[in-house]
């Protein structure tokens, strides 16, 4: 594939029927451009992409306003949304020490990181 199709998560709470339709339309336009690359197909795909991005932004804003408006009555939905927006943090496992051995537990890993940071600062 010559173009980069971005997989959009259909499970986000603001994705509605019209947004799903826009996603399918955008993907179809980019596939058509892959099959037959022309300036006309490029412009069509770009227009569909911009339309989708605008619809997605509007849907997200509408959902965020709804959640914040109902915060007083339904705080659970607000905090669920906040948790969903947090990035997943990777767990640091076994680091290699300066002597070449690997750390085996969290305490050793923390000490190894502390030594590395203290040597830099």
GROMACS .gro file of C-alpha atoms in nm:
model
  121
    1UNK     CA    1   0.000   0.000   0.000
    2UNK     CA    2   0.135   0.338  -0.097
    3UNK     CA    3  -0.072   0.540   0.148
    4UNK     CA    4  -0.087   0.512   0.521
    5UNK     CA    5  -0.431   0.413   0.650
    6UNK     CA    6  -0.470   0.501   1.014
    7UNK     CA    7  -0.673   0.246   1.206
    8UNK     CA    8  -0.928   0.439   1.402
    9UNK     CA    9  -1.046   0.289   1.725
   10UNK     CA   10  -1.418   0.222   1.689
   11UNK     CA   11  -1.448   0.159   2.064
   12UNK     CA   12  -1.403   0.517   2.174
   13UNK     CA   13  -1.722   0.652   2.326
   14UNK     CA   14  -1.763   0.944   2.086
   15UNK     CA   15  -1.762   0.730   1.770
   16UNK     CA   16  -2.115   0.740   1.632
   17UNK     CA   17  -2.278   0.612   1.314
   18UNK     CA   18  -2.190   0.915   1.100
   19UNK     CA   19  -1.827   0.901   1.214
   20UNK     CA   20  -1.806   0.530   1.126
   21UNK     CA   21  -1.949   0.613   0.784
   22UNK     CA   22  -1.686   0.886   0.739
   23UNK     CA   23  -1.409   0.640   0.836
   24UNK     CA   24  -1.528   0.387   0.578
   25UNK     CA   25  -1.562   0.659   0.314
   26UNK     CA   26  -1.210   0.790   0.387
   27UNK     CA   27  -1.055   0.441   0.375
   28UNK     CA   28  -1.238   0.363   0.051
   29UNK     CA   29  -1.106   0.686  -0.106
   30UNK     CA   30  -0.747   0.608  -0.006
   31UNK     CA   31  -0.780   0.253  -0.141
   32UNK     CA   32  -0.908   0.397  -0.468
   33UNK     CA   33  -0.605   0.625  -0.476
   34UNK     CA   34  -0.378   0.322  -0.418
   35UNK     CA   35  -0.540   0.141  -0.711
   36UNK     CA   36  -0.536   0.438  -0.944
   37UNK     CA   37  -0.300   0.715  -0.828
   38UNK     CA   38  -0.404   1.038  -0.991
   39UNK     CA   39  -0.431   1.398  -0.881
   40UNK     CA   40  -0.811   1.373  -0.890
   41UNK     CA   41  -0.813   1.066  -0.663
   42UNK     CA   42  -0.559   1.233  -0.435
   43UNK     CA   43  -0.780   1.541  -0.395
   44UNK     CA   44  -1.088   1.328  -0.331
   45UNK     CA   45  -0.908   1.120  -0.067
   46UNK     CA   46  -0.765   1.430   0.096
   47UNK     CA   47  -1.109   1.589   0.110
   48UNK     CA   48  -1.255   1.274   0.268
   49UNK     CA   49  -0.966   1.268   0.518
   50UNK     CA   50  -1.025   1.631   0.617
   51UNK     CA   51  -1.399   1.571   0.646
   52UNK     CA   52  -1.338   1.274   0.875
   53UNK     CA   53  -1.094   1.470   1.093
   54UNK     CA   54  -1.345   1.754   1.134
   55UNK     CA   55  -1.627   1.513   1.221
   56UNK     CA   56  -1.405   1.330   1.469
   57UNK     CA   57  -1.299   1.653   1.638
   58UNK     CA   58  -1.659   1.771   1.661
   59UNK     CA   59  -1.778   1.436   1.800
   60UNK     CA   60  -1.499   1.430   2.059
   61UNK     CA   61  -1.573   1.787   2.168
   62UNK     CA   62  -1.944   1.710   2.195
   63UNK     CA   63  -1.871   1.401   2.407
   64UNK     CA   64  -1.628   1.589   2.633
   65UNK     CA   65  -1.882   1.869   2.687
   66UNK     CA   66  -2.148   1.611   2.771
   67UNK     CA   67  -1.923   1.436   3.023
   68UNK     CA   68  -1.811   1.759   3.190
   69UNK     CA   69  -2.167   1.896   3.195
   70UNK     CA   70  -2.286   1.585   3.379
   71UNK     CA   71  -1.984   1.571   3.611
   72UNK     CA   72  -2.187   1.678   3.911
   73UNK     CA   73  -2.441   1.400   3.857
   74UNK     CA   74  -2.229   1.129   3.696
   75UNK     CA   75  -1.866   1.161   3.804
   76UNK     CA   76  -1.803   0.798   3.716
   77UNK     CA   77  -1.825   0.869   3.340
   78UNK     CA   78  -1.585   1.162   3.378
   79UNK     CA   79  -1.320   0.960   3.560
   80UNK     CA   80  -1.364   0.670   3.316
   81UNK     CA   81  -1.290   0.914   3.034
   82UNK     CA   82  -0.984   1.051   3.217
   83UNK     CA   83  -0.846   0.700   3.270
   84UNK     CA   84  -0.898   0.621   2.904
   85UNK     CA   85  -0.694   0.926   2.802
   86UNK     CA   86  -0.392   0.827   3.014
   87UNK     CA   87  -0.105   0.668   2.830
   88UNK     CA   88  -0.014   0.314   2.928
   89UNK     CA   89   0.322   0.316   3.098
   90UNK     CA   90   0.564   0.036   3.022
   91UNK     CA   91   0.705  -0.161   3.309
   92UNK     CA   92   1.081  -0.146   3.336
   93UNK     CA   93   1.216  -0.494   3.371
   94UNK     CA   94   1.572  -0.620   3.414
   95UNK     CA   95   1.827  -0.349   3.339
   96UNK     CA   96   2.191  -0.421   3.261
   97UNK     CA   97   2.425  -0.285   3.528
   98UNK     CA   98   2.766  -0.134   3.456
   99UNK     CA   99   2.931  -0.468   3.549
  100UNK     CA  100   2.722  -0.649   3.286
  101UNK     CA  101   2.482  -0.832   3.518
  102UNK     CA  102   2.105  -0.785   3.502
  103UNK     CA  103   1.880  -0.661   3.779
  104UNK     CA  104   1.640  -0.922   3.914
  105UNK     CA  105   1.386  -0.723   4.120
  106UNK     CA  106   1.228  -0.380   4.147
  107UNK     CA  107   1.464  -0.259   4.422
  108UNK     CA  108   1.775  -0.339   4.217
  109UNK     CA  109   1.620  -0.177   3.909
  110UNK     CA  110   1.537   0.139   4.107
  111UNK     CA  111   1.891   0.149   4.250
  112UNK     CA  112   2.038   0.105   3.903
  113UNK     CA  113   1.825   0.391   3.766
  114UNK     CA  114   1.914   0.610   4.065
  115UNK     CA  115   2.284   0.548   4.005
  116UNK     CA  116   2.246   0.634   3.638
  117UNK     CA  117   2.058   0.958   3.710
  118UNK     CA  118   2.294   1.062   3.989
  119UNK     CA  119   2.594   1.015   3.759
  120UNK     CA  120   2.434   1.243   3.500
  121UNK     CA  121   2.316   1.515   3.736
   0.00000   0.00000   0.00000
